[in-house]
Coordinates of C-alpha atoms in Angstrom, one line a residue:
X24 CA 146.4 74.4 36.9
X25 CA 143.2 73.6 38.7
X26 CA 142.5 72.0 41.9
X27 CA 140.6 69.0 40.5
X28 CA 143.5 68.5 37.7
X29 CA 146.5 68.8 40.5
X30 CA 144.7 65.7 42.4
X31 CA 144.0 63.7 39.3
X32 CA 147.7 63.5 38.5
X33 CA 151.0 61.6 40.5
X34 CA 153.9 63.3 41.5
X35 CA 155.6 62.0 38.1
X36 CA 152.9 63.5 35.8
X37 CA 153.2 67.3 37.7
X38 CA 157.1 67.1 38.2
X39 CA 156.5 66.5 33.9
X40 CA 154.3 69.4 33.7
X41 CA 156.4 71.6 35.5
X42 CA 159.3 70.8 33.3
X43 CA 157.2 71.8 30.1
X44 CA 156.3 74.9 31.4
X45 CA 152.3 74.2 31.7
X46 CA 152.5 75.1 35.5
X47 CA 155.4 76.0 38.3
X48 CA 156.6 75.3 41.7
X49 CA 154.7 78.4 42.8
X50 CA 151.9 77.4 41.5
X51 CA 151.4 74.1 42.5
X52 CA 152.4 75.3 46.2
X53 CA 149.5 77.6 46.0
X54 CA 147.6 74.7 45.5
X55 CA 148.5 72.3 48.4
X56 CA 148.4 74.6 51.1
X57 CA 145.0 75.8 49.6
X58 CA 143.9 72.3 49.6
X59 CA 145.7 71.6 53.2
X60 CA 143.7 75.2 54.5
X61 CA 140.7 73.5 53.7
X62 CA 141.0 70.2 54.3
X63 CA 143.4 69.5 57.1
X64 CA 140.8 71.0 59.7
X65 CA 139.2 67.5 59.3
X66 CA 141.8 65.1 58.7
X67 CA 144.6 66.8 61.4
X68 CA 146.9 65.2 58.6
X69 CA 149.3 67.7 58.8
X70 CA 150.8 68.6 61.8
X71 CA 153.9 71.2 61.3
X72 CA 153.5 74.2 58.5
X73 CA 156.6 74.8 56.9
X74 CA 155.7 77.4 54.0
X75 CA 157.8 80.0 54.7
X76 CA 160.9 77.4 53.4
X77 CA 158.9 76.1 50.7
X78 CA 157.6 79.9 49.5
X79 CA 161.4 80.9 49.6
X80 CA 162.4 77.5 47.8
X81 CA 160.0 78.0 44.4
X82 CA 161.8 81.8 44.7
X83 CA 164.8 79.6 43.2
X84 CA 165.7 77.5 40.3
X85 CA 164.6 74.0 41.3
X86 CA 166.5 70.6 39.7
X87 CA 165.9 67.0 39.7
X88 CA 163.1 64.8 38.9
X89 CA 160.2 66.1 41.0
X90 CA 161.5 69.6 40.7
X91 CA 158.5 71.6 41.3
X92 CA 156.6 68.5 42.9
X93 CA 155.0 69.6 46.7
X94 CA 155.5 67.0 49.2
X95 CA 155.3 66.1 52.9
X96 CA 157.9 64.8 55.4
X97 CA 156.5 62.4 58.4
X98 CA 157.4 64.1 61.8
X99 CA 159.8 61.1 63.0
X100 CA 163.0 60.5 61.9
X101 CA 162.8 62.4 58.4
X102 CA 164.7 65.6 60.2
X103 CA 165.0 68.6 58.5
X104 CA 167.5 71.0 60.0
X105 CA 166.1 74.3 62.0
X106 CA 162.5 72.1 62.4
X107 CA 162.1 70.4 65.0
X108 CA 161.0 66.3 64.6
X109 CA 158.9 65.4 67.5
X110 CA 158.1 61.8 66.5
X111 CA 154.9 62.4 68.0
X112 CA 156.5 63.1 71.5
X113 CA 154.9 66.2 73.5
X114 CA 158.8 66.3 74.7
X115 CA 160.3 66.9 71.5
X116 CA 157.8 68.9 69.7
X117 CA 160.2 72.1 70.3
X118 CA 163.4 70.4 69.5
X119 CA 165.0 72.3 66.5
X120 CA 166.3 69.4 64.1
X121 CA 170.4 70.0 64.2
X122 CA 170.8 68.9 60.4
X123 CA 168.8 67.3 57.8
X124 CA 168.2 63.4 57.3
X125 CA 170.0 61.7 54.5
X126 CA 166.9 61.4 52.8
X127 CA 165.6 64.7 53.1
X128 CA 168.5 66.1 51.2
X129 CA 168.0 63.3 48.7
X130 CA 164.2 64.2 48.7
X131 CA 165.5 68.6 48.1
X132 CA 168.8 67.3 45.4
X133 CA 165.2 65.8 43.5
X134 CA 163.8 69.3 43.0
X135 CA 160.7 68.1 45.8
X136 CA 159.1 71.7 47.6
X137 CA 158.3 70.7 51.3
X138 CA 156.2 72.4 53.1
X139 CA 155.4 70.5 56.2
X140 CA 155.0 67.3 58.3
X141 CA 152.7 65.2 59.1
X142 CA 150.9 63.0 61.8
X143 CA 152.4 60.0 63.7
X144 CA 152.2 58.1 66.7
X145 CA 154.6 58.8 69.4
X146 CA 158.0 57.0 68.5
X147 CA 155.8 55.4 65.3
X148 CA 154.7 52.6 68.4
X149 CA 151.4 52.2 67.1
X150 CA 149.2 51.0 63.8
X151 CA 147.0 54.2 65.1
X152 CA 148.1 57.6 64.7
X153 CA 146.4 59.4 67.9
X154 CA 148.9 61.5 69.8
X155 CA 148.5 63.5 73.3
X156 CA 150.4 65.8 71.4
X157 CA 148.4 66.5 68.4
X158 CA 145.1 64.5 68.2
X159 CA 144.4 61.9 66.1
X160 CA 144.7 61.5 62.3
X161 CA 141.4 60.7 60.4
X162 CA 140.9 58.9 58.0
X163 CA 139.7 60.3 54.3
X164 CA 137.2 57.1 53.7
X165 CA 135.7 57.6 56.7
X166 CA 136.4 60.3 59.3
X167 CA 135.6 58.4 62.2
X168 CA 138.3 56.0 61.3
X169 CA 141.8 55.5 61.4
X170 CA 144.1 56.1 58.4
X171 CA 146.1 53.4 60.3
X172 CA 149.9 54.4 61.8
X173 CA 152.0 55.1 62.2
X174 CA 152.8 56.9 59.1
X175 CA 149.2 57.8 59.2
X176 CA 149.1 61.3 58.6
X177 CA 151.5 60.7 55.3
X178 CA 148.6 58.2 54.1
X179 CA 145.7 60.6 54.9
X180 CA 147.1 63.7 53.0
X181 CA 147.9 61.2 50.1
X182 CA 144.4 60.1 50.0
X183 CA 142.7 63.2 50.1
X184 CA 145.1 64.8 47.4
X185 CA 146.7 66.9 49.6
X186 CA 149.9 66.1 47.8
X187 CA 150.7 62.9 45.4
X188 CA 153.1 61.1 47.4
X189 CA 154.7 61.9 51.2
X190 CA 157.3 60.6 53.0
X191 CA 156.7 57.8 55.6
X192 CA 158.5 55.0 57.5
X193 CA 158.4 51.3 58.3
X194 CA 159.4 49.6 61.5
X195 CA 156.5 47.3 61.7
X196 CA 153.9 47.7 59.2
X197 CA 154.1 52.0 59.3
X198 CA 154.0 52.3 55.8
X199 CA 151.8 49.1 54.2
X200 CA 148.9 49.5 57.0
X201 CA 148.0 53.1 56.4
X202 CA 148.7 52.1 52.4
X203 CA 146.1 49.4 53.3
X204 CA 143.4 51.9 55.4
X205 CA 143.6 54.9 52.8
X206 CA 143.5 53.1 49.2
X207 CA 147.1 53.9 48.6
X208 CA 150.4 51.9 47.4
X209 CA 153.2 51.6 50.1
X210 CA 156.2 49.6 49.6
X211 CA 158.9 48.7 52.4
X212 CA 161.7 48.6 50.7
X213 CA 164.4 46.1 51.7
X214 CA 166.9 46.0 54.5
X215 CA 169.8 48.5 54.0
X216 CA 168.5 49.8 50.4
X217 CA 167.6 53.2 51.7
X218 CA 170.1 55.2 54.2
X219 CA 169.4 55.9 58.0
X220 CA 171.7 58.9 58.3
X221 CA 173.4 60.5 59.5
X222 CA 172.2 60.0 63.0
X223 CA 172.0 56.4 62.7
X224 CA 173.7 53.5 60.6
X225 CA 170.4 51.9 60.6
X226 CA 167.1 51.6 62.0
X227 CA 165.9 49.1 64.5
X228 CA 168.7 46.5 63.6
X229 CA 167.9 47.4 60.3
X230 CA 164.2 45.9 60.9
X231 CA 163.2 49.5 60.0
X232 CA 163.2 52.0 56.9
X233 CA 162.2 55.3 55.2
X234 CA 160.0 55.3 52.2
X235 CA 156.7 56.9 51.0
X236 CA 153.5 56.2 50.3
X237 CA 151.5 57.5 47.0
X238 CA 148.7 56.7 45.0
X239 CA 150.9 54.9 41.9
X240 CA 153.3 52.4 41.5
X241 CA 155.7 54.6 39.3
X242 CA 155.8 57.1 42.0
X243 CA 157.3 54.9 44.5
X244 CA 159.5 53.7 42.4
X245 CA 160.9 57.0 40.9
X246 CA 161.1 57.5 44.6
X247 CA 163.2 54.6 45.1
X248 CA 165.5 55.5 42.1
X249 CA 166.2 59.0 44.2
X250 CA 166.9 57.1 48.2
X251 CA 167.9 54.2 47.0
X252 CA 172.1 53.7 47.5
X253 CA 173.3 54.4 51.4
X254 CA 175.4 57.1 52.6
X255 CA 179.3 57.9 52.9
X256 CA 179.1 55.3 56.4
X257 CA 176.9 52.6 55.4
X258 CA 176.6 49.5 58.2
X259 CA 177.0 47.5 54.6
X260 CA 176.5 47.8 50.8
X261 CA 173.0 46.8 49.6
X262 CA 172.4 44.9 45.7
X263 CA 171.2 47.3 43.3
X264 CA 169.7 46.8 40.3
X265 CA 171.3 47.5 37.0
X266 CA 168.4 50.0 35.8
X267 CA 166.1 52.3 37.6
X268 CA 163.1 51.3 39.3
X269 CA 161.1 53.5 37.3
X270 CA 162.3 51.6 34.2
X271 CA 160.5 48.3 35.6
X272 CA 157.2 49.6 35.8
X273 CA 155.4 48.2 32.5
X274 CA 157.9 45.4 32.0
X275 CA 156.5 42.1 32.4
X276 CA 156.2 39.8 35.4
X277 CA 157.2 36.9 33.9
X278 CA 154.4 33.9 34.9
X279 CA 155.0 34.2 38.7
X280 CA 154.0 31.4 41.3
X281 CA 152.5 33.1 43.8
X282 CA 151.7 31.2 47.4
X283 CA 148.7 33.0 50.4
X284 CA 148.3 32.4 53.7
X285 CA 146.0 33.8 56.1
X286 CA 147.2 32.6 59.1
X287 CA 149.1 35.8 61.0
X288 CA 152.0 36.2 63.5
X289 CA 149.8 35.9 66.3
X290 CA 148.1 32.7 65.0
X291 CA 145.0 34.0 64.3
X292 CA 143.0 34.6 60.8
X293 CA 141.5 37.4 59.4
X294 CA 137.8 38.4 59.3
X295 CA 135.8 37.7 56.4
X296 CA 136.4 40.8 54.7
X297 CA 140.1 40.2 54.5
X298 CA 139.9 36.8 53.2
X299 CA 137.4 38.4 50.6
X300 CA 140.4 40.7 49.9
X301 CA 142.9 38.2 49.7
X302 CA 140.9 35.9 47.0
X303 CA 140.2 38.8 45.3
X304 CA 143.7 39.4 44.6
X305 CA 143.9 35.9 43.6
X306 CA 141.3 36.0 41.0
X307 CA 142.9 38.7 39.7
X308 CA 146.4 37.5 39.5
X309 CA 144.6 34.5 37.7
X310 CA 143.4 35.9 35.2
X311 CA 146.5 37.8 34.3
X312 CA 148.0 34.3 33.9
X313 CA 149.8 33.9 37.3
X314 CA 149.5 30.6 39.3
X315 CA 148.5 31.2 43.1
X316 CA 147.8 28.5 45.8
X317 CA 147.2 28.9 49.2
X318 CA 150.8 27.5 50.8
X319 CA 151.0 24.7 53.2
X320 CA 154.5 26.3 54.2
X321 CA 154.9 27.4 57.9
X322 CA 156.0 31.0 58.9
X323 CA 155.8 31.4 62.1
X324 CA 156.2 29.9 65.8
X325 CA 155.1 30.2 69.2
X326 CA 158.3 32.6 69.5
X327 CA 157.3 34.9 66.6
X328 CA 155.2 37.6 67.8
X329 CA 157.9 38.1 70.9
X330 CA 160.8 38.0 68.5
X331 CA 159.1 41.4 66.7
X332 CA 157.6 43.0 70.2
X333 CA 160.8 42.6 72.5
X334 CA 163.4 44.0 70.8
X335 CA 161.0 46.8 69.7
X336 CA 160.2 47.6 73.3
X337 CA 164.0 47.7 74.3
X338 CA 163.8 50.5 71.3
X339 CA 160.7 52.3 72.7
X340 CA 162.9 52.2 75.8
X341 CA 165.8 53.5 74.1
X342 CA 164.0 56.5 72.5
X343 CA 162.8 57.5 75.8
X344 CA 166.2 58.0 77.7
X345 CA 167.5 59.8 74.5
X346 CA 164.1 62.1 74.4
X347 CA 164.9 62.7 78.3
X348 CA 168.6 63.6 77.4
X349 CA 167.8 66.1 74.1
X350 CA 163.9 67.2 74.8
X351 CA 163.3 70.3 75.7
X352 CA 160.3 69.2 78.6
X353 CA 160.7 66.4 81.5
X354 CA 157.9 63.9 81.4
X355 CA 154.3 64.5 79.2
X356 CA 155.4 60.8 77.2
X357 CA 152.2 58.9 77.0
X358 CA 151.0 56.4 79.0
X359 CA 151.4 53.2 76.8
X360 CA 154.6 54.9 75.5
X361 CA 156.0 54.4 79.6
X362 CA 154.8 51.0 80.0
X363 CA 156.5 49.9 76.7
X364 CA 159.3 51.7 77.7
X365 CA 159.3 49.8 81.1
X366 CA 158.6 46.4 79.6
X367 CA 161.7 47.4 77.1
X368 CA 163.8 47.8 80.4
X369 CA 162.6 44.7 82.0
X370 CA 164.0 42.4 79.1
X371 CA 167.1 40.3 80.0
X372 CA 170.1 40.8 78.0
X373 CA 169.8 37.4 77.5
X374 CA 166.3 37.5 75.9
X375 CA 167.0 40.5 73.8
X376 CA 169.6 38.9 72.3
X377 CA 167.8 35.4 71.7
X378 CA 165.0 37.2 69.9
X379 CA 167.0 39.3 67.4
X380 CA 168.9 36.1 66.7
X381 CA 166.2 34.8 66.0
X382 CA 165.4 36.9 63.2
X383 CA 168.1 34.7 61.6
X384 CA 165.8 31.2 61.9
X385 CA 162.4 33.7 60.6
X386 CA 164.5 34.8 57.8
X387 CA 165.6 31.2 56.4
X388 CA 161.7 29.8 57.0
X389 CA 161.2 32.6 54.5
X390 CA 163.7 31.4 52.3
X391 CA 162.3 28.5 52.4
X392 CA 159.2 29.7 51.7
X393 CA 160.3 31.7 48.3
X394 CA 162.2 28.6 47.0
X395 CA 158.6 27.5 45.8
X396 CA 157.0 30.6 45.4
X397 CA 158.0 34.2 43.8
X398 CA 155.8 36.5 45.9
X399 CA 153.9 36.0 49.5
X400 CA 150.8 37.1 49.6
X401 CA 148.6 37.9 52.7
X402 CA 146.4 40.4 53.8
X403 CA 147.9 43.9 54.8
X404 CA 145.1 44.0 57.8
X405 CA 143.1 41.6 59.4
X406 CA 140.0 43.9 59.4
X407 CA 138.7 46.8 58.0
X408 CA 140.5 50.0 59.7
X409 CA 139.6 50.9 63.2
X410 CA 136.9 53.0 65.0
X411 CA 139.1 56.2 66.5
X412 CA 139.8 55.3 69.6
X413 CA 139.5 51.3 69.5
X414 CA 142.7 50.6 70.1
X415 CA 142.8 52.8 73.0
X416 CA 143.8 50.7 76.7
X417 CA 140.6 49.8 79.2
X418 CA 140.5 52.3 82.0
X419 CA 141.7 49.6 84.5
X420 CA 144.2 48.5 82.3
X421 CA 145.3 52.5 82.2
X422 CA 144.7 52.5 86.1
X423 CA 147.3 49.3 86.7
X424 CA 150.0 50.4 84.3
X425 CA 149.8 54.0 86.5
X426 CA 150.1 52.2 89.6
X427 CA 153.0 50.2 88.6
X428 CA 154.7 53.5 87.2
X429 CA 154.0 55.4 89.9
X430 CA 155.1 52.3 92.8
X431 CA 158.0 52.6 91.2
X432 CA 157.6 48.3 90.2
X433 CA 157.2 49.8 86.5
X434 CA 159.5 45.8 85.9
X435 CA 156.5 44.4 86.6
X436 CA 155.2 45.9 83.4
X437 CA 157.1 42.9 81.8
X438 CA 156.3 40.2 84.2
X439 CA 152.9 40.2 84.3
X440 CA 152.1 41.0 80.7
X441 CA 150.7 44.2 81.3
X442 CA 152.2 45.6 77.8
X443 CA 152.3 42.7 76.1
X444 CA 148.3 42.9 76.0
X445 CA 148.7 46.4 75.3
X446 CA 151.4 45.4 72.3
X447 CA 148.9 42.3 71.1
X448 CA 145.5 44.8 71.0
X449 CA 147.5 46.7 68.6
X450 CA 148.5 43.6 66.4
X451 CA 145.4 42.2 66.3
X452 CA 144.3 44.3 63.7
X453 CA 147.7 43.8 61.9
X454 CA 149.3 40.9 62.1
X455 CA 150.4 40.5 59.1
X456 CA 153.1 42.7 58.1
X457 CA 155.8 42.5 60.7
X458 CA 157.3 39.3 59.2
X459 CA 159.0 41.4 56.5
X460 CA 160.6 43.8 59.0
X461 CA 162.3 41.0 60.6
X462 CA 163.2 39.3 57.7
X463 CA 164.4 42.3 55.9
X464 CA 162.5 41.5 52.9
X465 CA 160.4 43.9 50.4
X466 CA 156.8 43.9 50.7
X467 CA 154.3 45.8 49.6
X468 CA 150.2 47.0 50.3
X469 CA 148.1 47.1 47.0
X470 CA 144.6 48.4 46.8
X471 CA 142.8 46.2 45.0
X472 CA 139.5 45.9 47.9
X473 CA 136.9 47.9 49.0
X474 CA 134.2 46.9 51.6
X475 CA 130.5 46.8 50.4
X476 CA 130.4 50.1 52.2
X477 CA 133.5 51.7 50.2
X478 CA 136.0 51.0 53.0
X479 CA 139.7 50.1 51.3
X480 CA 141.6 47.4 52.6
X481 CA 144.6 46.5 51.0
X482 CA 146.5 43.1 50.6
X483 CA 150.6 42.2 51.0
X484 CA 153.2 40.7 48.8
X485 CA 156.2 39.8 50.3
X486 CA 159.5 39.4 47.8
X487 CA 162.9 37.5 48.5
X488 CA 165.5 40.1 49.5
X489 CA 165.9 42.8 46.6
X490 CA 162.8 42.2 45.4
X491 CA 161.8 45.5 44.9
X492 CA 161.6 45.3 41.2
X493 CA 159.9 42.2 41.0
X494 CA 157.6 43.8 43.6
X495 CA 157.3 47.0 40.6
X496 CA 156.5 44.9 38.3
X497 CA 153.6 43.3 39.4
X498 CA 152.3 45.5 41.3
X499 CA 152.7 48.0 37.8
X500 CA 151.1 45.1 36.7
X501 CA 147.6 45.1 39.0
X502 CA 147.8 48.7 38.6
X503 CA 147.0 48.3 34.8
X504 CA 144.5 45.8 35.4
X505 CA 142.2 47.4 37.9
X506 CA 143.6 51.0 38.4
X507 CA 142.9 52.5 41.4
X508 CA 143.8 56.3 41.5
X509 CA 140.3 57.1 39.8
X510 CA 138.4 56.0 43.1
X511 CA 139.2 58.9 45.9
X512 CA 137.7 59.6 49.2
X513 CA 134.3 61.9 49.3
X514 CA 134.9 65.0 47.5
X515 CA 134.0 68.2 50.0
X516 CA 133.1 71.5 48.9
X517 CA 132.3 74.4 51.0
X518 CA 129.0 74.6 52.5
X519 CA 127.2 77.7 53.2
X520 CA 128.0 77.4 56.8
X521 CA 132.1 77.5 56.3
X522 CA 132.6 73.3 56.8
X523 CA 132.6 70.9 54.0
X524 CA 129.4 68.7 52.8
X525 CA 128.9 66.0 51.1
X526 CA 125.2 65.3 48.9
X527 CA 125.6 61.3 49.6
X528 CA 126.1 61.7 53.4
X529 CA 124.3 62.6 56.7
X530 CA 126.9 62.1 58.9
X531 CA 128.0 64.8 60.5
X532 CA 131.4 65.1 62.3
X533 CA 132.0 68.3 64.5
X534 CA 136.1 68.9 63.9
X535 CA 137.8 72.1 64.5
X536 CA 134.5 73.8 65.4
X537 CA 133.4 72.9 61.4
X538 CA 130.7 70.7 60.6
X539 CA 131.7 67.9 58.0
X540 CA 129.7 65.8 56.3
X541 CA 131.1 62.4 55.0
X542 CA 130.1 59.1 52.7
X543 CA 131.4 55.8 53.8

C-alpha cells in the first residue's frame, strides 16, 4: 500500500483491506511511523513513541474489527500498562501506567496496533494544547495555529493522516473543539455510555468521557460499537441501542426539526465567521428537507458558566494532590495549572455542591429545549482557531498569580477572580460546547465550513440523552451531502534542504531546526 492511498482511506476501509489480504498490520505500521518520522517534527502531535509494542504486536495474529488498523492513544487518562500517562504534567511524565484503561483493552480486543500518544494540555484544562512539558501542538491548516485542546494532538495526527482515527477525551469541549479546528468529526458520546475504568467509576461526575476523533462518521461509530457498554463496576447501566452504531450510518434521519442559537454560556455571540458557519449548516440541512429555526428557548443563566468552571477547578485541584502523591518529581505543574488548583481549593463546600446540583436545573432547560426540537445546533467555536500562544495569561496577570502562590494567599486566587479571568480567556473562544458535558447529552462537531482563507471551523449538534444514533444519522447524513475527507491540510514533500515545502506557500516556519513551508 502507498502513502497517498493509506491517508485517502478511514480506519474501517484499511481494517477491510487488511482482512482481504491486500495489505497487513506490518505494513501499514511501516507507514505511520514513516508518516509520523516526517511529519511530527512540525506538528509535535505525537508526544510518546511506542513501536517497539506495536512492532512486537503485528509479530502476532491480530482479531477484531480494526485488526491491523494503527492508531494513537491521548496521553491523559487512556493508560496503557508499563507507559507512563502524563496528562501533560512535567510530574508524571515518568510515571509507568500500573495497568491499562478499560478502553484501551477494548481498543487492543478490536485488533487496533498502538504505537504512541499524543499531545494534551496539562490535566486536559485547556482548549489549547501548549505544555511546559512538551511544546505546543500545531495545527495541520495552519502551523501557526492551534489544533485546539485538549485532545489536540489526537486531532492534529488525524488531520494530517498520520493515522485515521485516535483516541481522545471530553470534559469540556476536548474532543468537538479540536474536531472543530482540524476539519475532523468528534462526537461526545453520552454520560455513562463509555467506561471510566478501572481507576475511576466515572469522570468528572460523569460530566467527562473517552472517545475519538476521525475523519468519517462510520469510524466513530464503529468505534462506539467497540467502548460502548461499561465495565464489571459500572456507577449505573447506560441505554443501548438494539443494533450497532455502525448499522445507523446510511439510514435515514427521519424529517428532523432542528432549533440554533448563537448565544453562548458566557452570553456572548460568535464572530461573523461562526455565524457564517452556523447558517451554512442550515442551508444545508434545508435542502436535505429538515426544518431549522433559530430557537427563542433559553439555555443558560447568570449561574451557567460557574456551574461548568467550579466544580472543574475543585478537579484541577484534585488531580494536583493525587500528581503530588504518585509523580515521580515535586513541583514543575504549570503556572495556570496552580492557580486553578488554588481557585479549586478556595471553593466552599457549599458552592461546590450548589453548582453540580445545578447541573440538575441545566439538564431539564435542555429537556425543555428538545421537547420542540430533535437536534441543537450551535457553533463548535466562536472564532476561527487561535494564534499559538493567544490564550497564553498577560505577564502581570502571570506576575500576580506568582505572588499570591508564593505569599502563601494562593485563596485569594478565588476571591479576587484571578482564575476565573484566566478560566473565561479560555472560553471565550469556546463557549459553546460545555452545555453537553453538564447535561450529559451527545453532541457532536461536523465540518461542514471553511474560512475564505481555508481555515475549518466546525459547527455542534446537541441530541437528547442517547442520542448517539440519531446524532449517526445525520451527521452520516451531511457526510453524504458535502463530504469532507477529500479536503486535507497542505500536502508536504521533502525539499532539497531536508524540511517540507509547499508550491502555494511562502510562509516559512522554523520547527525542529527544519524549515516548513505552509498554505492557509
Amino acid at each position: 500500500m502507498h502513502d497517498d492511498e493509506y491517508g485517502a482511506l478511514d480506519a474501517v476501509a484499511l481494517a477491510a483491506a487488511v482482512a482481504r489480504g491486500e495489505t497487513t498490520a506490518a505494513e501499514l505500521l511501516d507507514i505511520a511511523i514513516r508518516r509520523t518520522a516526517e511529519l511530527n517534527p512540525a506538528l509535535n502531535a505525537v508526544v510518546r513513541s511506542m513501536e517497539s509494542f506495536a512492532a512486537q504486536q503485528v509479530t502476532a495474529p491480530l482479531t477484531g474489527p480494526f485488526a491491523g488498523v494503527p492508531f494513537l492513544l491521548k496521553d491523559l487518562l487512556q493508560d496503557f500498562a508499563g507507559v507512563p500517562t502524563s496528562a501533560g504534567s512535567q510530574v508524571l511524565a515518568e510515571v509507568p501506567a500500573p495497568a491499562h484503561a478499560t478502553v484501551v483493552r477494548r481498543w487492543l480486543d478490536a485488533g487496533l496496533v498502538i504505537f504512541g500518544k499524543t499531545n494534551t494540555s496539562e490535566f486536559g484544562a485547556k482548549a489549547v494544547t501548549e505544555t511546559d512539558l512538551f511544546g505546543p501542538a500545531r495545527n495541520p491548516w495552519h502551523l501557526g495555529r492551534t489544533p485546539g485542546g485538549s485532545s489536540g494532538g489526537a486531532a492534529a495526527a488525524v488531520a494530517a493522516g498520520i493515522v485515521p482515527v485516535a483516541g481522545a477525551t471530553d470534559g469540556g469541549g476536548s474532543i468537538r473543539i479540536p474536531a472543530a479546528c482540524c476539519g475532523l468529526f468528534g462526537l461526545k458520546p453520552g454520560r455513562g455510555l463509555i467506561p471510566a475504568g478501572p481507576n475511576h467509576a466515572e469522570l468528572l461526575n460523569g460530566s467527562a468521557t473517552h472517545g475519538v476523533i476521525s475523519r468519517s462518521v462510520r469510524d466513530t461509530a464503529a468505534m462506539l460499537d467497540v467502548l460502548r457498554g461499561q465495565d464489571a463496576v459500572p456507577p449505573y447501566l447506560p441505554a443501548l441501542p438494539n443494533s450497532c452504531f455502525l448499522d445507523e450510518v446510511g439510514r435515514d434521519p427521519g424529517r428532523l426539526r432542528i432549533g440554533y442559537r448563537l448565544e453562548s454560556i458566557l452570553g456572548t455571540m460568535p464572530s461573523v465567521e461562526a455565524v457564517a458557519a452556523v447558517r451554512d449548516a442550515a442551508d444545508l440541512l434545508t435542502e436535505l428537507g429538515h426544518d431549522v429555526e433559530p430557537a427563542d428557548i433559553e439555555l443558560y443563566d447568570a449561574d451557567s458558566a460557574a456551574d461548568f468552571l467550579v466544580p472543574f477547578f475543585v478537579q484541577i485541584a484534585a488531580d494536583v494532590e493525587a500528581a503530588r502523591r504518585h509523580g515521580g518529581r515535586n513541583g514543575g505543574f504549570e503556572l495556570d495549572t496552580l492557580l486553578a488548583a488554588a481557585a479549586g481549593r478556595a471553593v466552599r463546600a457549599p458552592e461546590y455542591a450548589q453548582a453540580v446540583s445545578r447541573w440538575h436545573r441545566h439538564r431539564h432547560r435542555l429537556a425543555a429545549f428538545h421537547s420542540q426540537y430533535h437536534l441543537l445546533l450551535t457553533p463548535t467555536l466562536a472564532q476561527r482557531p487561535l494564534q499559538i500562544g493567544a490564550s497564553t495569561s498577560p505577564h502581570l496577570e502571570q506576575a500576580v498569580g506568582r505572588a499570591l502562590l508564593n505569599s502563601r494567599t494562593a485563596a485569594l486566587v478565588h476571591r479576587i477572580g484571578v482564575f476565573e479571568r484566566i478560566a473565561r480567556r479560555q472560553l471565550t473562544w469556546a463557549p459553546y460546547t460545555q452545555l453537553a458535558n453538564i447535561t450529559g447529552c451527545p453532541a457532536a462537531s461536523v465540518p461542514l465550513y471553511w474560512t475564505d482563507d481555508g481555515l475549518p471551523l466546525g459547527v455542534q449538534f446537541v441530541a437528547p440523552p442517547a442520542g448517539e444514533a440519531l446524532l449517526i444519522r445525520l451527521t452520516a447524513q451531511l457526510e453524504a451531502a458535502r463530504p469532507w475527507s477529500s479536503r486535507r491540510p497542505p500536502e508536504w514533500r521533502r525539499n532539497k534542504r531536508g524540511g517540507y515545502s509547499s508550491a502555494a506557500d511562502h510562509r516559512r516556519f522554523r520547527l525542529g531546526g527544519i524549515d516548513f513551508c505552509h498554505r492557509p
